[in-house]
XYZ file of C-alpha atoms in Angstrom:
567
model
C 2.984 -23.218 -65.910
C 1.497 -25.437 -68.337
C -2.374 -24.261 -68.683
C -4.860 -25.849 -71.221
C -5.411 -22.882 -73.064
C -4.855 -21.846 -77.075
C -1.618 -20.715 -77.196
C 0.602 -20.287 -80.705
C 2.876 -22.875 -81.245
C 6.265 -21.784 -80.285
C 7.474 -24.812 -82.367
C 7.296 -23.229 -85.741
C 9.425 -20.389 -84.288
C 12.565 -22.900 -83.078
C 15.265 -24.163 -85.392
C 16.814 -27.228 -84.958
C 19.654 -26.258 -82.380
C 16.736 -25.219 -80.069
C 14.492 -28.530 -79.942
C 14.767 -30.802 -76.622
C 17.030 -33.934 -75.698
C 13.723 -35.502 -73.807
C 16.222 -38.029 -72.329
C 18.622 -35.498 -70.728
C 17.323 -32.134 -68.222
C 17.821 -29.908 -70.867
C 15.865 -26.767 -70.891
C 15.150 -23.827 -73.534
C 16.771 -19.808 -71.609
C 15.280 -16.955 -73.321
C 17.718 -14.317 -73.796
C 15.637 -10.804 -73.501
C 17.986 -8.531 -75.708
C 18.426 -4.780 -74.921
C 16.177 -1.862 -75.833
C 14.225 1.361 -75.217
C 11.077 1.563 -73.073
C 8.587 2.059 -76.588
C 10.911 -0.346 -78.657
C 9.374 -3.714 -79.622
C 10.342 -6.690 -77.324
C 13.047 -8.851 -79.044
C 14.249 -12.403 -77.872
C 16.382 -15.610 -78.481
C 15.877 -18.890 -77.540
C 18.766 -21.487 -76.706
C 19.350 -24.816 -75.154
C 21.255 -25.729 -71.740
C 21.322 -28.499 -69.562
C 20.252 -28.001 -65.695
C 23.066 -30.046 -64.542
C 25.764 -27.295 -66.109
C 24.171 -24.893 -63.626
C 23.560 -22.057 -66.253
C 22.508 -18.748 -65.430
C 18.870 -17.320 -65.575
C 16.445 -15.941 -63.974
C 12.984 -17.747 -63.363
C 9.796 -15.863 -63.855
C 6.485 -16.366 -62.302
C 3.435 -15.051 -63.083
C -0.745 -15.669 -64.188
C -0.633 -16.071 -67.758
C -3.924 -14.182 -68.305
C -6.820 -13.881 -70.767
C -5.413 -16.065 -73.517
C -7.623 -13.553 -75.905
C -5.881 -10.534 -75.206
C -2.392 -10.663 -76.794
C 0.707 -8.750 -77.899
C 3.400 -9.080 -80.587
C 6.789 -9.749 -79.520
C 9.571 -10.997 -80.890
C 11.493 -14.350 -80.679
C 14.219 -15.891 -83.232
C 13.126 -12.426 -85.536
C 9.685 -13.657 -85.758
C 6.500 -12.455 -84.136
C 4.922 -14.144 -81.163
C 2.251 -13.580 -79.685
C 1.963 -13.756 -76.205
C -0.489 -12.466 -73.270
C -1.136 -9.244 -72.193
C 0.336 -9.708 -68.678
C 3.657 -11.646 -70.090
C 4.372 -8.787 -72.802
C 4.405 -5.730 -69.793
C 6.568 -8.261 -67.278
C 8.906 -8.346 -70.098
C 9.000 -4.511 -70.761
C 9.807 -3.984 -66.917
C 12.436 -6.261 -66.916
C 14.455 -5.346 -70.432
C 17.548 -3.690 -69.596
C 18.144 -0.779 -71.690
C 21.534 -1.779 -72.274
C 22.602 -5.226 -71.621
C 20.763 -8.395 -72.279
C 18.985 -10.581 -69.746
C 18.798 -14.421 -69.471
C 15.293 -15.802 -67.911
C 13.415 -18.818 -67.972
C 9.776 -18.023 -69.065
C 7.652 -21.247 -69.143
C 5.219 -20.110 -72.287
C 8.163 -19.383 -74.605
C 10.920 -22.312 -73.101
C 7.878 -24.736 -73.159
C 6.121 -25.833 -76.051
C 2.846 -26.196 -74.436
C 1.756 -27.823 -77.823
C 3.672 -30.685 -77.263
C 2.296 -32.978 -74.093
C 5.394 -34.983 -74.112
C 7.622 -32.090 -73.921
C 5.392 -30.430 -71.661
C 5.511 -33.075 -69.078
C 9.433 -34.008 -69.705
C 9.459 -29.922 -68.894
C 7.230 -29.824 -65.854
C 8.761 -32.584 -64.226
C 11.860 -30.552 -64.450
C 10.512 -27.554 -62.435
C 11.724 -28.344 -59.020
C 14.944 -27.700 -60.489
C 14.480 -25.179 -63.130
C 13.002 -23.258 -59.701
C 15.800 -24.713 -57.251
C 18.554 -23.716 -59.470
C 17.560 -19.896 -61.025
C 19.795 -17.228 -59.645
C 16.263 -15.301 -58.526
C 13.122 -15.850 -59.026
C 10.917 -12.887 -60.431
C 7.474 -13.282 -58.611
C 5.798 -10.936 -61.184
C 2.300 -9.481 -59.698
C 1.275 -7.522 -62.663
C 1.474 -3.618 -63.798
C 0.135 -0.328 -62.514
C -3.246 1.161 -64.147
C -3.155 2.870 -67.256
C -4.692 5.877 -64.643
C -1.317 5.697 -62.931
C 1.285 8.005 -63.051
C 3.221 8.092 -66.005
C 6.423 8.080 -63.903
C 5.183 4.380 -63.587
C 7.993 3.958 -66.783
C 10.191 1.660 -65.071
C 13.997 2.911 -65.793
C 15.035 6.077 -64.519
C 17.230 6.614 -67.427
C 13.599 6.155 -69.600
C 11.842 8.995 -71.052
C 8.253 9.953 -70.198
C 6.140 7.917 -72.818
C 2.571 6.101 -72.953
C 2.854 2.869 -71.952
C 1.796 0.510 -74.734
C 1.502 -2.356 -72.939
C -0.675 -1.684 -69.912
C -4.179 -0.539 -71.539
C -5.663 -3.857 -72.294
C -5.479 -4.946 -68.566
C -6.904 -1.159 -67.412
C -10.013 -2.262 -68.929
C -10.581 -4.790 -66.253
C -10.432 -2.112 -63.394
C -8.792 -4.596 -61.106
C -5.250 -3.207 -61.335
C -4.289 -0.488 -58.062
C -2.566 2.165 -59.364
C 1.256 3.218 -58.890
C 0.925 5.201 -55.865
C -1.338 1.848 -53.996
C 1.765 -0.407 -54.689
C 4.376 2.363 -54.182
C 2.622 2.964 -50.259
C 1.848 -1.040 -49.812
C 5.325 -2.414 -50.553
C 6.697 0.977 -48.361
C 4.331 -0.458 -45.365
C 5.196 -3.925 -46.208
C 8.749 -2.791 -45.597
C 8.034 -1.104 -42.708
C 5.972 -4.159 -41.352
C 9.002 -6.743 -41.800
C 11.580 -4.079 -39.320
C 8.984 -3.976 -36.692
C 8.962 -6.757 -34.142
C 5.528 -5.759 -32.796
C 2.829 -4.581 -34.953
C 0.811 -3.175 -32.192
C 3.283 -0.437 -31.710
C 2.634 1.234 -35.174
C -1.372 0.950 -34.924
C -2.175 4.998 -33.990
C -4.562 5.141 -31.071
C -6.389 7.633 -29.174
C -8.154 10.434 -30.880
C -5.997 10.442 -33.924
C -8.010 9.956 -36.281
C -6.652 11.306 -39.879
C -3.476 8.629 -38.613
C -6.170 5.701 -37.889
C -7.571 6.912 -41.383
C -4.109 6.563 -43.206
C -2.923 3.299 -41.085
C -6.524 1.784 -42.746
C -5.717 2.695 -45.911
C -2.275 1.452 -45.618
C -4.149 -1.983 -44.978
C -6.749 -1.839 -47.672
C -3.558 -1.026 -50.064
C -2.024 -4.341 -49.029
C -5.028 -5.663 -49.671
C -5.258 -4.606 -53.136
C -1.940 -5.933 -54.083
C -2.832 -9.436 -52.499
C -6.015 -9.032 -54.907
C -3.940 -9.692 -58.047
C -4.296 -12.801 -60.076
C -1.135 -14.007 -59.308
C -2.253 -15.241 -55.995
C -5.329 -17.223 -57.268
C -2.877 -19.435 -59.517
C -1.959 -22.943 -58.346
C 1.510 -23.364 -60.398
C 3.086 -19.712 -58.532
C 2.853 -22.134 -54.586
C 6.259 -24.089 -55.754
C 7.396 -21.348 -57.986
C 7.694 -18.880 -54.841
C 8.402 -21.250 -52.242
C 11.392 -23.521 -54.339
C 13.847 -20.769 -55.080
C 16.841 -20.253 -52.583
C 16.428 -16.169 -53.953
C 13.290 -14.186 -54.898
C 11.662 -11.097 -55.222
C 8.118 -9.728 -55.982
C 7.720 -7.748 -58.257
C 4.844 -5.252 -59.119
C 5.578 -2.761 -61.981
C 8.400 -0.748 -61.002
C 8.249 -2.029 -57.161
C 10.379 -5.162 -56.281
C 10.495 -6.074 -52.552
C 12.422 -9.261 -51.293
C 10.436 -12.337 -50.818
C 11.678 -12.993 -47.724
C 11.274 -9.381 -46.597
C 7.274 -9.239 -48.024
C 6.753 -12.297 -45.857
C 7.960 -11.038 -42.762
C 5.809 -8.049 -43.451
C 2.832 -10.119 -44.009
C 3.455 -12.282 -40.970
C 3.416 -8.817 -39.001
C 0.270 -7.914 -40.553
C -1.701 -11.327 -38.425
C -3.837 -8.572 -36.471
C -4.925 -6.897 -39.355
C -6.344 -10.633 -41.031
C -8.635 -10.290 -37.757
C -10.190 -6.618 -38.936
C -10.191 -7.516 -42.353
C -12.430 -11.107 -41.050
C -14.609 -8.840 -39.117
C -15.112 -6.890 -42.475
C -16.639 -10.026 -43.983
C -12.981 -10.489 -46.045
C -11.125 -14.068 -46.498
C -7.405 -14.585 -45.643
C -4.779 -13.026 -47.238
C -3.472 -16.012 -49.735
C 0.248 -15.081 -48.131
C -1.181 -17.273 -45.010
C -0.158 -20.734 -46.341
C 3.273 -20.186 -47.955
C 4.168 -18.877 -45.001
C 2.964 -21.885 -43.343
C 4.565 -24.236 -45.261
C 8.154 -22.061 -45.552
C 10.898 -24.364 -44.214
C 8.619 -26.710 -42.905
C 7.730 -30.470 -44.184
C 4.147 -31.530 -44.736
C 2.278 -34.160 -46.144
C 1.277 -34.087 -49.517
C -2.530 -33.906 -48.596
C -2.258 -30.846 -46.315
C -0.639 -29.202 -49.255
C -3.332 -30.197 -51.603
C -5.635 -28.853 -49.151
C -4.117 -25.843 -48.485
C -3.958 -24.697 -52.070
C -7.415 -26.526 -53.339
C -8.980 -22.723 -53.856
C -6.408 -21.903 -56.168
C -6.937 -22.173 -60.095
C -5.735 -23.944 -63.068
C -6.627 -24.351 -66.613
C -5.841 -28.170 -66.717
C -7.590 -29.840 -63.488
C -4.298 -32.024 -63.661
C -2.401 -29.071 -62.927
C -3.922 -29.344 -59.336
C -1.612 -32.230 -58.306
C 1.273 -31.860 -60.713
C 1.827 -28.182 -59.698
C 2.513 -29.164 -56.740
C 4.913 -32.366 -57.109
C 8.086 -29.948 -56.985
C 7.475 -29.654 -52.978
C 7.529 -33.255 -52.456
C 11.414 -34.759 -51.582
C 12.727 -36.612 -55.145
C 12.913 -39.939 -52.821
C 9.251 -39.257 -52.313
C 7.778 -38.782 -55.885
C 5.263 -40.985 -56.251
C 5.004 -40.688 -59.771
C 5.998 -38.273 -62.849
C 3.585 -35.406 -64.345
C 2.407 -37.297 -67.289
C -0.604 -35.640 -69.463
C -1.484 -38.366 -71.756
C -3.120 -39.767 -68.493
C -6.656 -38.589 -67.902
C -7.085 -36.301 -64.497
C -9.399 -39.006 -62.394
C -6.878 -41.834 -63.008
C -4.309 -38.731 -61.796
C -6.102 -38.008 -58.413
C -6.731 -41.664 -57.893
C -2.949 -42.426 -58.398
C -2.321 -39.614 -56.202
C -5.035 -40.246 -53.145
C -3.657 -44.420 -53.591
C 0.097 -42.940 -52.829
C -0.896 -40.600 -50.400
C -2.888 -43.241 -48.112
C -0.347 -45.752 -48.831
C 2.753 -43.231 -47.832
C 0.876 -41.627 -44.777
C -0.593 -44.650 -43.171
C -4.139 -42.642 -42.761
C -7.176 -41.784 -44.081
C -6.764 -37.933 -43.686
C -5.232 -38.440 -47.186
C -9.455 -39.061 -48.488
C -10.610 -36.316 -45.613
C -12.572 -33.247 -47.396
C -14.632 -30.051 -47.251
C -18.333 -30.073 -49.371
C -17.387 -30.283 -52.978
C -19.427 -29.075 -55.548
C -20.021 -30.717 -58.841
C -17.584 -33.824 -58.984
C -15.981 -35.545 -61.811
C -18.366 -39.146 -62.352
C -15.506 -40.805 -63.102
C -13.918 -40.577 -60.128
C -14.031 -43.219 -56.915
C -16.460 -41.939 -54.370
C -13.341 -42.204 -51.925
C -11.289 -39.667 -53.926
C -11.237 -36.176 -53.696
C -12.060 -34.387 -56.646
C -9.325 -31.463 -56.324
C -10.839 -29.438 -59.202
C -14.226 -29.470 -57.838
C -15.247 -26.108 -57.055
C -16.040 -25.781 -53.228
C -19.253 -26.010 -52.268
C -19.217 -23.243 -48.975
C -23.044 -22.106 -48.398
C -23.404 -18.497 -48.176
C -20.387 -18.071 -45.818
C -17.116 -16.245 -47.304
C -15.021 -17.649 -44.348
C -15.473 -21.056 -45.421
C -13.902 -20.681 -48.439
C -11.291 -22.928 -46.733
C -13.584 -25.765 -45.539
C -11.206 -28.588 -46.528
C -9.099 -26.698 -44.515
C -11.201 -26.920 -41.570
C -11.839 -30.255 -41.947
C -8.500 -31.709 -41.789
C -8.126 -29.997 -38.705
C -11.232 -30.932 -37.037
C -10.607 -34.400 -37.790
C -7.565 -34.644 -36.151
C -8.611 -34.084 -32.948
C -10.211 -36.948 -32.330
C -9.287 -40.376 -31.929
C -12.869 -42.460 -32.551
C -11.079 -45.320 -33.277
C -9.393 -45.695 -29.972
C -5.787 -45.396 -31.105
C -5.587 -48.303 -33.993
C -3.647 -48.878 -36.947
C -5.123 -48.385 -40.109
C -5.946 -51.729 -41.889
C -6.739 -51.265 -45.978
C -5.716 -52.635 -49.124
C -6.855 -51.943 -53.123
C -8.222 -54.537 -55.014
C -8.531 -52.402 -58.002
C -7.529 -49.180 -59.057
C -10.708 -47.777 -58.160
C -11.582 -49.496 -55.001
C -10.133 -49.015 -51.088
C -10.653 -51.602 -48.970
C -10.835 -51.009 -45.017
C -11.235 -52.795 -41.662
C -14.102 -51.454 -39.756
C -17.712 -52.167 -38.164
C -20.914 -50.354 -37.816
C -21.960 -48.110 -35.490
C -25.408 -47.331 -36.237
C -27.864 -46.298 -39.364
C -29.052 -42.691 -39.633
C -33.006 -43.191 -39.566
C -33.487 -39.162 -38.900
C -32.352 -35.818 -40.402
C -32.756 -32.677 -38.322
C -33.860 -29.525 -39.499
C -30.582 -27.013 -39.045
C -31.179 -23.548 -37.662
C -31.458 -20.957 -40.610
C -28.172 -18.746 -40.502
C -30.198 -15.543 -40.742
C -32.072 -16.143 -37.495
C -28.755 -17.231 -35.812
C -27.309 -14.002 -36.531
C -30.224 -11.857 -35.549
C -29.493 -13.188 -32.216
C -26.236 -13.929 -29.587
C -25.003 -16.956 -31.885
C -23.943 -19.243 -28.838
C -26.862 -18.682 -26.662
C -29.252 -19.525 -29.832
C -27.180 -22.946 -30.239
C -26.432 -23.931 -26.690
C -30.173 -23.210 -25.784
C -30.683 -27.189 -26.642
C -29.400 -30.387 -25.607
C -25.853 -30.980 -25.169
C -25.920 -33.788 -28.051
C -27.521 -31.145 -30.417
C -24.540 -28.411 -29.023
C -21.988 -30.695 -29.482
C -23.340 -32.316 -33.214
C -23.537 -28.323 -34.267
C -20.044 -26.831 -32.945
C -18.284 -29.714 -33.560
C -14.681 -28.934 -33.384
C -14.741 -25.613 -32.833
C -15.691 -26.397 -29.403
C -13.474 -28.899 -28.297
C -10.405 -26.852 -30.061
C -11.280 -23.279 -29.099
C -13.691 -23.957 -26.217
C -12.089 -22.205 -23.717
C -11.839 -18.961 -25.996
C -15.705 -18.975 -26.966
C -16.820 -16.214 -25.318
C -13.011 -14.112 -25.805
C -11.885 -11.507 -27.820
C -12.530 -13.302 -31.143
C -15.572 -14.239 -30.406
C -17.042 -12.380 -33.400
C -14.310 -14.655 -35.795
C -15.476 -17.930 -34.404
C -18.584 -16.909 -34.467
C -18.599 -17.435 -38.012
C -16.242 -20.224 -37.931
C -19.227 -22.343 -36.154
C -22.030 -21.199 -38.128
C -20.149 -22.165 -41.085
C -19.581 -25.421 -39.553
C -23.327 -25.272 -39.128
C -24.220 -24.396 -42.843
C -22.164 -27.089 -44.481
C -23.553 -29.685 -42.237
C -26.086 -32.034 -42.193
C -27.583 -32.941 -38.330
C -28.624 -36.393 -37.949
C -30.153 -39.629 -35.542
C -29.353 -42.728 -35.793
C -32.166 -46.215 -35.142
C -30.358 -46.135 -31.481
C -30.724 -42.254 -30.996
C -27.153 -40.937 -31.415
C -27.224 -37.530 -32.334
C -24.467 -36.097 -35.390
C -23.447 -33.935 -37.826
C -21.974 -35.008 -41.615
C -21.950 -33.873 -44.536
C -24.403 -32.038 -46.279
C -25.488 -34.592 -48.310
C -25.846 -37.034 -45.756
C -29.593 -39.174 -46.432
C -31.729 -41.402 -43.937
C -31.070 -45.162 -44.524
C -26.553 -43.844 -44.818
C -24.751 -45.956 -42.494
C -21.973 -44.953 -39.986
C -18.945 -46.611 -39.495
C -15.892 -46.505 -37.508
C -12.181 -47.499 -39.292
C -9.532 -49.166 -38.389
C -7.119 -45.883 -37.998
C -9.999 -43.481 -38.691
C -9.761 -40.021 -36.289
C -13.680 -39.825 -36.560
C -16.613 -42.000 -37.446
C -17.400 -41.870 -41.871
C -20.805 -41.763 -42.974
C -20.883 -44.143 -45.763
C -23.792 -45.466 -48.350
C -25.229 -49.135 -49.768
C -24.459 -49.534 -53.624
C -26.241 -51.650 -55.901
C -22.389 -51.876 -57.638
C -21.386 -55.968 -57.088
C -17.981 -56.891 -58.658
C -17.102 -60.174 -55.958
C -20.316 -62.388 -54.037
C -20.549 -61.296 -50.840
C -18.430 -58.537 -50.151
C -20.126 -55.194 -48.887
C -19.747 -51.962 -51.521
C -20.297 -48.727 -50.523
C -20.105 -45.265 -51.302
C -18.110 -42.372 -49.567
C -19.928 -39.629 -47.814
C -17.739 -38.242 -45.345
C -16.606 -38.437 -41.889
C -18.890 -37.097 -39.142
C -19.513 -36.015 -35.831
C -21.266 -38.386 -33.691
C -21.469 -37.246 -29.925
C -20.438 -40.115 -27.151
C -18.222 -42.181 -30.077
C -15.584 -39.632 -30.776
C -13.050 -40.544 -28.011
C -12.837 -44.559 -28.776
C -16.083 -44.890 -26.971
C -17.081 -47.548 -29.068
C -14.965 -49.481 -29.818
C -14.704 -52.646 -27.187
C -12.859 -55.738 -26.809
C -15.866 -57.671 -28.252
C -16.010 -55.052 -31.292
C -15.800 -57.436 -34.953
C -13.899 -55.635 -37.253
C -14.621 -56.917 -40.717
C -13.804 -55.720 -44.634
C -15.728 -53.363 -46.370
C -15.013 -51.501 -50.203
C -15.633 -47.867 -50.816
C -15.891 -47.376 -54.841
């Protein structure tokens, strides 16, 4: 959906009848007309309005290398479009019969901001409302088969549209996705995984169970999943299906088979892989969440227009919730300061401002908001990948505060005001254990060899959630859970000898501070920035783990609470 990329101007294509009431939900359905595998792809556009409930079919999919592209058809005259949009279309022409869909590159003019935002704040329903939803993955190698052809009724033929995305060498071929969505199926009828795992001495059925999992794998390797927009476009339709080449398979149905596939996600950590990106949207299926776990969830995932990182997601918050329209004649930090202001405001916490180590953030932005487009910053670790993740969780288990209400306000745009006092000011960093000596040796018997403060500052969370499983069967998972805790940390003493862990970034002469509200104690830092005489400015570090202050410790009946700004 709506990428900042060159794109042709579908514009100069539409007559009249076909351009948008902006004040109504009207919408542009492309009607794919019939035709023969090798034919050229032929198309109309029309107008309808969402609230006459017409009939279409929604398509999702990663737009692609805006480079590559193909002729097609629309209103008799060419278009160009991507490489991956041209073969979805092929597989889903009928041979005989036309067929209706909603295809946001050619219903969109992406030229047009206004239209493009009157447009994307129409998605919930354009998703809500489609008959299916075609969760298009991509196309088989040109090395596959060339039964590949979709149809049965089509003749054996090249395919023209698939050699452009060959070159890449990243697509499986038709026999991987013919065997992964058959195991996928197979997955989603079985109530316990376990019992189709060969054991024993068989091992050419170990060997083909493995390669079973590596070919689910390479389907969950497309681009599709790296894409920020296809989250709502997946999760908002009441029907869907996936669709790779050929091979469709339920949406419903694929998720049950991925939520059967949990104890493989523990073999494929072991082999040094990430999550499958299924994890979340099953997560999130039928459930409500807070805007900021959702933003943190899907944080990894990519867009062309770093606005696109909040605004793709806006279709899974309730209507009565929207805290404001996609609008893209607004610059992106004044978006994700809007956004982090609602989301603080709405939840009544600071989790809302809670964050992994980002890597090079916009300057414009408030120190206090996260910058969503920021690539992560994760060490060497792969399993970090996820460290926002990891955050939010580890800072809700605390309560450092001792169970108070949150106390801010914004005196501009750009500043967040909170109730809070000082604990204590870092005068000390300590040096971290390198990660290649930690995993020469037992990794828990290297980091619990010290004091209890140290343990504590290092593990963090991990202890206090999984304690009791340290030493258990996934041992070698959490393993690497805590050293990556460990590499994106920075170990610290304060002037009164409290021992903690922050972010990486974290410099002697940073203060810490408890909230009003706040789970765990923030490490924040003196500006020389002065807008009002004498209030206190400073800058956002991150929250921390200090060790004797993370249970309401202390916090006291004498404690003076008093205003500072973060900018």
């Amino acid at each position: 959906m709506s990428r900042t990329i060159s794109l042709p101007r579908i514009d100069s294509l539409l007559p009249k009848t076909t351009r948008l009431e902006l004040d109504k939900k009207q919408i542009r359905i492309l009607c794919l007309l019939p035709g023969g595998w090798p034919d050229p792809i032929r198309c109309t556009l029309y107008t309808a309005y969402l609230d006459d409930l017409p009939h279409y079919e929604a398509l999702s999919y990663a737009w692609g290398d805006p480079a590559i592209r193909k002729p097609i058809f629309v209103n008799g005259r060419v278009f160009h479009v991507t490489v991956n949009l041209e073969a979805a279309l092929r597989r889903l022409r009928c041979p005989s019969k036309e067929r209706h869909l909603w295809v946001d590159a050619l219903c969109i003019n992406q030229a047009d901001i206004i239209e493009k935002s009157h447009q994307v704040n129409l998605m919930k329903k354009i998703y809500s409302n489609t008959k299916c939803a075609i969760l298009w993955l991509g196309d088989y190698d040109e090395g596959s088969l060339l039964s590949a052809l979709q149809p049965s009724c089509y003749e054996r033929a090249p395919s023209p549209c698939l050699s452009d995305y060959a070159k890449s060498g990243q697509n499986p071929s038709r026999t991987t996705v013919v065997k992964a969505f058959s195991f996928l199926k197979l997955l989603a009828r079985h109530e316990d995984l376990y019992s189709l795992i060969p054991s024993g001495d068989r091992s050419e059925e170990v060997a083909e169970f493995l390669e079973s999992v590596d070919d689910i794998y390479q389907v969950l390797n497309m681009p599709w999943w790296e894409r920020i927009w296809t989250v709502q476009e997946a999760l908002l339709p009441a029907q869907a299906v996936f669709q790779f080449g050929s091979m469709q398979l339920p949406r419903d149905e694929f998720v049950r088979g991925a939520e059967q596939e949990k104890a493989i996600f523990l073999s494929a950590v072991v082999r040094g892989r990430y999550s499958d990106p299924l994890t979340y949207l099953e997560y999130i299926m039928g459930n409500d969440h807070y805007f900021y776990e959702i933003l943190a969830m899907f944080r990894s995932r990519k867009a062309n227009d770093p606005r696109d990182k909040v605004f793709a997601l806006l279709g899974l918050v309730s209507e009565d919730e929207l805290p404001f329209p996609a609008d893209y004649t607004i610059p992106c930090h004044r978006v994700y300061t809007q956004t982090a202001t609602w989301m603080i405001r709405s939840s009544g916490t600071l989790e809302a401002i809670v964050r992994g180590a980002e890597g090079k953030r916009d300057p414009k932005l408030p120190s206090w908001v996260p910058d969503w487009s920021a690539t992560g910053d994760h060490g060497t670790n792969a399993l970090y990948r996820d460290g926002h993740i990891w955050a939010f969780i580890e800072y809700c288990l605390y309560d450092a505060a001792k169970g108070s209400d949150l106390h801010f306000d914004f005196s501009l745009e750009t500043e967040l005001k909170l109730k809070g006092f000082r604990v204590d000011i870092i005068s000390g960093l300590l040096e971290r254990p390198r990660i290649p000596e930690i995993r020469q040796t037992d990794h828990f018997q290297y980091l619990c060899s010290s004091c209890k403060a140290y343990q504590q500052a290092v593990l963090g969370a991990t202890t206090r959630q999984r304690g009791d499983r340290l030493y258990g069967s996934e041992q070698p998972y959490l393993s690497e859970i805590c050293l990556s805790d460990l590499e994106n940390a920075q170990l610290f003493i304060t002037d009164t000898g409290l021992i903690g862990s922050g972010p990486r970034d974290t410099c002697v002469g940073d203060t810490v501070y408890i909230f009003s509200g706040g789970e765990m104690p923030f490490v924040v830092r003196s500006t020389h920035y002065q807008r009002e005489q004498g209030q206190q400015y400073f800058q956002y570090v991150g929250h921390a783990y200090v060790h004797g202050i993370m249970d309401g410790q202390a916090v006291t009946p004498d404690t003076e609470w008093t205003w500072i700004t973060l900018v």
